[in-house]
Amino acid sequence: MNFIQLRSNGLCIENISAFRLTKKYRTPFYCYSLAQLRNNFLRFNNVFKNIKPIICFSVKSNSNLTLLRELRKIGSGADVVSIGELLKAIKAGIHSKKIVFSGVGKTEEEINKAIKKRILLINVESESEVILINKISKKLSKKTSIGIRFNPNISGNTHKKISTGNKGEKFGLLYSDCVNLCKKIQKMKNVKLEGLSVHIGSQITDIKPFKNMLSTLDKLIERLKINFKFIDLGGGMGISYSNKEKKLNLKKYSQLVEKFMKNKDAKIIFEPGRVIVGDAGVLISKILYIKESANKKFIILDAGMNDLMRPALYNAKHQIIPLKKTNKKFTGNIEFVGPVCESSDKFLNQKVFVKIKEGDYVSFTHVGAYGMSLSSNYNIRPTIAEVMVTGSNHKLIRKRQSLENLVKN
Ligand SMILES: *Cc1c(COP(=O)(O)O)cnc(C)c1O
């Protein structure tokens, strides 16, 4: 189901025309469809209904508080990677027994907080980390539930900057290190090993890496002979960023997981981010200038790489669509760029685009995940507003950062 669509009267987010929103909110701003968000979560839940997983939404993909609250209302937990994300998940009302904490570099402060909050699992990624968790737990007279993150040495066939499951990456523990550390953990008094976790990367559209991941997990579990209470399969499910691109077949993945679970009584955890929120958000931007130079037509937008980092960081291609439909066309070398003083502040090249002029608006699509959450203040640009649409209503769910705040230090 698509709740964000280009209709005859232009781009609509549910029942509201994006153009109307530009009269209410200053561009650039992110805008989310609540129906799309809910639909994605409930669909994910439904595809995996035979497994009844704990779904821990990956907060780093989008950490807006209103959005987290909406996900909590329909049963979501949270996967967090910092104390900030942990506090936000708790503030959103997510129960601590539905929160998992991942990351290779958790600080003492972060571990302390996670232990005190009695979260579901701290997923550990090194021996030193386990020793520290054990030590802090002892001091607090607690027995802390942990998971061990396994690096299955599998390529996700995805962009190398979002691949995490290769043996040369910093994430997780390789097979034999995992076996050795599990033995050591079992002798420690203040941690209990309840989970085994993997996460092999992001935007994986091919089923094979997941298939390999599950069979490698099977081998490890057989070797370890541990009855894990939780098996955390991470996130990484890929979406299609345009009509031409394929997305992960979730149904197939669920069938593989069902097969994998036949001889186990563990609870499955998933940590999806992109597949829940990716297509639920757009970024609305105004055309400041159109400049012709060196055989190119530069469309200079008021949104920059600091607002949407993915094109500069990962060469990601986000489609750009006009808010108003017209049949007149521009042709040539069209390049959409931002105002930031970096040559990598460019978004997309097109040979054809509808005829637009200075002062018109465009929208980036599929920017709900890793859009706002990756934004920065580079060039002393305030982080932008976020708006949520539900049916025919819209509301501001994060204010544009104030300039006064930004120029203080
Ligand atoms: C980023 C991340 C996720 C979410 O990945 P998506 O591709 O957005 O589903 C899940 N788990 C861990 C450990 C992560 O680092």
XYZ file of C-alpha atoms and ligand atoms in Angstrom:
424
model
C 0.000 0.000 0.000
C 1.217 3.456 -0.934
C 0.050 6.315 1.221
C 2.402 8.778 -0.461
C 1.435 9.202 -4.094
C 1.685 11.501 -7.066
C -1.965 12.210 -7.945
C -3.565 14.442 -10.529
C -3.407 17.380 -8.118
C 0.244 16.667 -7.283
C 2.092 14.806 -4.567
C -0.130 13.744 -1.704
C 0.800 12.444 1.716
C -2.342 10.546 2.635
C -5.132 13.091 2.014
C -3.001 16.195 2.107
C -1.326 17.792 -0.848
C 2.347 18.390 -0.214
C 1.984 21.806 -1.830
C -0.491 22.807 0.854
C 2.054 21.845 3.483
C 4.624 24.197 1.964
C 2.241 27.037 2.838
C 2.208 25.917 6.495
C 5.789 24.830 7.069
C 9.028 26.414 6.028
C 11.100 24.318 3.660
C 13.077 22.164 3.762
C 11.194 19.778 6.048
C 10.687 16.066 6.468
C 7.148 14.760 6.279
C 5.934 11.305 7.328
C 2.762 9.372 6.680
C 1.528 7.738 9.859
C -0.625 5.297 7.878
C 2.420 4.192 5.888
C 4.487 3.740 9.038
C 1.783 1.703 10.753
C 1.092 -0.272 7.612
C 4.759 -1.211 7.264
C 5.075 -2.308 10.872
C 1.853 -4.303 10.871
C 2.721 -5.919 7.568
C 6.128 -6.948 8.906
C 4.467 -8.340 12.008
C 1.953 -10.212 9.883
C 4.504 -11.758 7.522
C 6.318 -13.200 10.522
C 3.184 -14.023 12.523
C 3.945 -17.757 12.838
C 7.246 -16.908 14.512
C 5.796 -14.239 16.832
C 9.033 -12.268 16.977
C 9.905 -9.405 19.281
C 10.263 -6.483 16.872
C 12.833 -3.992 18.091
C 12.681 -0.997 15.761
C 16.161 0.298 14.958
C 16.087 3.740 16.560
C 19.112 4.959 14.633
C 17.101 4.816 11.404
C 14.664 7.415 12.744
C 14.601 8.631 16.316
C 11.717 11.073 16.248
C 9.875 10.767 19.574
C 6.357 10.955 18.085
C 7.236 8.300 15.561
C 8.685 6.056 18.287
C 5.539 6.541 20.370
C 3.350 5.555 17.426
C 5.420 2.407 16.886
C 5.262 1.574 20.591
C 1.439 1.801 20.461
C 1.362 -1.011 17.901
C 3.766 -3.199 19.826
C 7.259 -2.172 18.809
C 10.345 -2.512 20.949
C 13.628 -0.757 20.245
C 17.149 -1.545 19.128
C 19.421 1.205 20.437
C 23.094 1.969 19.869
C 23.747 4.770 22.377
C 22.597 6.085 25.736
C 20.731 8.859 23.915
C 18.744 6.358 21.896
C 18.130 4.299 25.039
C 16.726 7.312 26.899
C 14.596 8.240 23.928
C 13.141 4.738 23.625
C 12.284 4.824 27.328
C 10.792 8.302 26.982
C 8.631 6.978 24.137
C 7.210 4.499 26.616
C 8.890 1.412 25.200
C 9.134 -1.248 27.886
C 12.697 -1.998 28.952
C 12.123 -5.712 28.330
C 11.644 -4.820 24.678
C 14.922 -2.932 24.323
C 18.192 -4.377 23.007
C 21.469 -2.461 22.974
C 23.966 -3.019 20.136
C 27.320 -1.485 19.226
C 31.062 -2.181 19.458
C 31.936 0.787 21.645
C 29.539 1.092 24.557
C 30.962 3.346 27.271
C 30.875 2.619 30.980
C 28.136 5.228 31.371
C 26.048 3.539 28.689
C 26.529 0.072 30.166
C 25.685 1.361 33.621
C 22.415 2.841 32.387
C 21.481 -0.263 30.401
C 22.075 -2.496 33.426
C 20.074 -0.260 35.758
C 17.185 -0.111 33.300
C 17.194 -3.942 33.104
C 16.820 -4.013 29.351
C 16.145 -7.246 27.473
C 19.683 -7.774 26.141
C 22.978 -5.991 25.897
C 24.450 -7.471 22.739
C 28.182 -7.696 23.412
C 30.817 -7.510 20.732
C 34.093 -8.177 22.582
C 35.562 -9.978 25.557
C 36.613 -6.721 27.207
C 33.041 -5.481 27.013
C 31.701 -8.609 28.759
C 34.298 -8.258 31.512
C 33.228 -4.648 32.063
C 29.517 -5.562 32.100
C 30.222 -8.325 34.599
C 32.211 -5.963 36.806
C 29.595 -3.190 36.795
C 26.796 -5.712 37.365
C 28.635 -7.077 40.389
C 29.023 -3.601 41.818
C 25.284 -3.052 41.359
C 24.454 -6.556 42.682
C 22.746 -7.453 39.429
C 22.786 -10.338 37.008
C 22.616 -8.844 33.532
C 21.108 -10.523 30.470
C 23.439 -10.372 27.518
C 23.530 -11.558 23.955
C 26.657 -12.292 21.989
C 26.985 -10.795 18.532
C 28.252 -13.274 15.994
C 30.034 -12.188 12.826
C 29.114 -14.956 10.367
C 31.563 -13.747 7.705
C 28.857 -13.262 5.127
C 28.639 -10.489 2.599
C 25.261 -8.846 2.405
C 25.785 -8.033 -1.287
C 25.062 -4.458 -0.409
C 26.971 -1.187 -0.465
C 30.317 -1.727 1.254
C 29.722 1.162 3.613
C 26.633 -0.543 5.042
C 27.980 -4.081 5.139
C 28.675 -5.393 8.649
C 28.855 -9.177 8.425
C 32.244 -9.632 6.724
C 35.174 -10.962 8.708
C 37.164 -7.797 8.048
C 34.540 -5.582 9.706
C 34.697 -4.409 13.312
C 31.307 -5.907 14.171
C 30.677 -9.032 16.239
C 32.867 -12.028 16.998
C 34.088 -14.573 14.478
C 33.112 -18.233 14.822
C 35.947 -19.494 17.007
C 36.140 -16.292 19.076
C 32.427 -16.660 19.687
C 32.851 -20.262 20.852
C 35.684 -19.313 23.207
C 33.939 -16.286 24.640
C 30.708 -18.209 25.284
C 32.659 -20.656 27.460
C 34.189 -17.789 29.424
C 30.836 -16.034 29.842
C 29.282 -19.132 31.320
C 31.795 -18.955 34.177
C 31.001 -15.323 34.961
C 28.689 -14.753 37.918
C 26.983 -11.469 37.082
C 26.003 -11.947 33.459
C 23.744 -14.545 31.918
C 24.120 -15.469 28.307
C 20.593 -15.444 26.927
C 20.966 -14.267 23.354
C 22.787 -14.915 20.148
C 22.652 -12.034 17.685
C 23.652 -11.269 14.105
C 23.218 -8.301 11.812
C 24.965 -8.610 8.474
C 24.315 -5.192 6.992
C 21.657 -2.926 5.617
C 19.571 -2.627 2.445
C 19.965 -6.322 1.576
C 17.567 -7.188 -1.242
C 18.860 -10.675 -2.030
C 17.580 -13.597 0.052
C 20.825 -15.578 -0.202
C 22.849 -13.701 2.429
C 20.022 -14.293 4.922
C 19.880 -17.959 3.962
C 23.632 -18.311 4.508
C 23.368 -16.382 7.752
C 20.773 -18.838 9.106
C 22.747 -21.925 8.153
C 25.928 -20.505 9.679
C 23.966 -19.739 12.841
C 22.732 -23.335 12.900
C 26.300 -24.618 12.765
C 27.366 -22.344 15.590
C 24.410 -23.272 17.794
C 25.071 -26.963 17.212
C 28.677 -26.475 18.223
C 27.880 -24.370 21.280
C 25.105 -26.621 22.566
C 23.551 -23.649 24.342
C 19.795 -23.280 24.573
C 19.596 -19.585 23.804
C 16.467 -17.875 25.075
C 16.672 -15.315 22.271
C 18.012 -15.411 18.752
C 18.341 -11.894 17.410
C 18.486 -11.819 13.619
C 19.082 -8.070 13.359
C 17.666 -5.944 10.553
C 18.922 -5.207 7.075
C 15.821 -5.987 5.041
C 16.116 -4.010 1.809
C 13.419 -1.841 0.252
C 13.059 -0.589 -3.322
C 14.014 3.040 -3.754
C 12.433 3.218 -7.208
C 9.984 1.196 -9.279
C 12.836 -0.523 -11.078
C 14.677 -1.764 -8.006
C 13.910 -5.046 -6.324
C 13.252 -5.357 -2.620
C 13.759 -8.231 -0.216
C 11.074 -10.896 -0.437
C 9.970 -10.837 3.199
C 7.644 -13.797 2.759
C 10.549 -15.961 1.613
C 12.658 -14.744 4.500
C 9.893 -15.646 6.946
C 9.681 -19.149 5.494
C 13.426 -19.584 5.954
C 13.200 -18.389 9.542
C 10.277 -20.744 10.211
C 12.350 -23.655 8.956
C 15.319 -22.504 11.015
C 13.138 -22.424 14.147
C 11.717 -25.947 13.750
C 14.137 -27.567 16.196
C 14.477 -24.614 18.563
C 12.400 -23.044 21.269
C 14.108 -19.660 21.341
C 12.267 -16.392 20.811
C 13.202 -14.540 17.637
C 14.119 -10.860 17.783
C 14.256 -8.619 14.719
C 15.800 -5.148 14.540
C 14.280 -3.646 11.387
C 14.755 0.020 10.609
C 14.615 0.898 6.943
C 11.833 -1.555 6.047
C 9.579 0.052 8.685
C 10.188 3.733 8.069
C 12.071 4.115 4.748
C 9.145 4.726 2.422
C 7.077 6.521 5.074
C 8.972 9.792 4.733
C 9.630 12.482 2.133
C 11.787 15.584 2.201
C 10.159 18.691 0.760
C 12.480 21.309 -0.643
C 12.258 24.572 -2.567
C 14.177 25.459 -5.708
C 16.258 28.509 -4.841
C 17.986 29.030 -8.168
C 18.403 27.448 -11.553
C 21.822 28.035 -13.019
C 23.180 26.950 -16.373
C 26.869 26.250 -16.599
C 29.207 23.987 -18.575
C 26.357 22.372 -20.453
C 24.547 21.575 -17.232
C 21.396 22.843 -15.645
C 21.977 23.056 -11.899
C 18.798 22.978 -9.848
C 19.898 24.519 -6.556
C 17.688 23.390 -3.676
C 17.293 24.722 -0.158
C 17.937 21.197 1.194
C 21.581 20.235 1.474
C 23.744 17.246 2.224
C 23.535 18.121 5.908
C 19.753 17.536 5.741
C 19.998 14.380 3.646
C 23.375 12.746 3.882
C 22.767 9.420 2.137
C 23.621 10.534 -1.424
C 26.963 12.012 -0.339
C 27.757 9.233 2.125
C 26.650 6.121 0.239
C 26.020 7.336 -3.301
C 22.383 6.607 -2.552
C 19.934 7.644 -5.254
C 16.751 9.152 -3.929
C 14.141 9.992 -6.492
C 13.169 13.628 -6.746
C 9.658 14.426 -7.884
C 7.911 17.741 -8.473
C 5.024 18.620 -6.179
C 2.903 19.733 -9.125
C 2.264 17.571 -12.148
C 2.839 19.108 -15.580
C 3.460 17.693 -19.026
C 6.094 20.211 -20.049
C 9.615 18.854 -19.898
C 13.180 19.953 -19.342
C 15.834 17.921 -21.121
C 19.623 18.011 -20.938
C 22.064 17.449 -18.127
C 20.065 18.297 -15.076
C 21.813 18.148 -11.721
C 20.056 18.596 -8.379
C 22.381 20.124 -5.814
C 22.196 21.678 -2.358
C 23.555 24.965 -0.975
C 26.332 23.453 1.163
C 29.885 24.398 0.291
C 31.084 20.947 -0.741
C 31.201 19.529 -4.227
C 29.706 16.292 -2.869
C 26.566 18.257 -1.999
C 24.698 16.856 -4.975
C 21.742 14.568 -5.073
C 20.818 13.341 -8.516
C 21.470 13.683 -12.252
C 18.583 13.502 -14.698
C 18.277 13.671 -18.453
C 14.619 14.635 -18.356
C 12.593 16.374 -15.681
C 9.292 18.197 -15.717
C 9.631 21.872 -16.408
C 10.216 23.641 -13.112
C 11.177 27.143 -12.184
C 12.769 29.004 -9.319
C 10.420 29.051 -6.316
C 8.814 25.707 -7.208
C 8.974 22.756 -4.852
C 10.221 19.208 -5.182
C 10.169 16.165 -2.945
C 12.764 13.492 -2.232
C 11.122 10.116 -1.735
C 11.941 7.176 0.578
C 13.883 9.289 3.055
C 12.126 8.137 6.247
C 15.119 6.018 7.273
C 18.585 7.489 7.785
C 17.355 10.880 6.603
C 16.709 13.121 9.594
C 18.714 10.844 11.904
C 21.895 11.398 9.881
C 21.455 15.138 9.531
C 24.005 17.582 10.897
C 24.664 21.262 11.504
C 27.403 21.500 8.893
C 27.735 25.048 7.526
C 25.868 26.098 10.699
C 22.598 25.063 9.173
C 19.837 24.340 11.683
C 18.388 20.826 11.659
C 15.048 20.999 9.912
C 11.450 20.433 10.972
C 9.575 17.142 10.862
C 5.857 16.942 10.131
C 3.497 14.013 10.489
C 0.389 13.507 8.397
C -2.486 11.297 9.371
C -5.523 11.249 7.089
C -6.405 14.888 6.505
C -4.472 16.176 9.506
C -0.916 17.313 9.858
C 1.194 18.316 12.833
C 4.679 19.477 13.606
C 6.547 16.688 15.393
C 9.908 18.402 15.616
C 10.652 22.073 15.343
C 13.316 23.437 13.104
C 16.331 24.127 15.321
C 16.595 27.743 16.330
C 19.429 29.857 14.991
C 19.945 31.462 18.404
C 20.770 28.052 19.830
C 23.068 27.272 16.994
C 25.220 30.408 17.177
C 25.733 30.235 20.957
C 29.155 28.577 21.058
C 21.477 -0.308 11.784
C 21.165 -1.573 12.492
C 19.931 -2.199 12.308
C 18.873 -1.690 11.346
O 19.209 -1.930 10.030
P 18.153 -1.686 8.848
O 18.923 -1.972 7.632
O 17.690 -0.279 8.913
O 17.031 -2.649 9.053
C 19.672 -3.324 13.060
N 20.573 -3.827 13.925
C 21.787 -3.264 14.109
C 22.730 -3.862 15.078
C 22.123 -2.120 13.397
O 23.322 -1.574 13.574
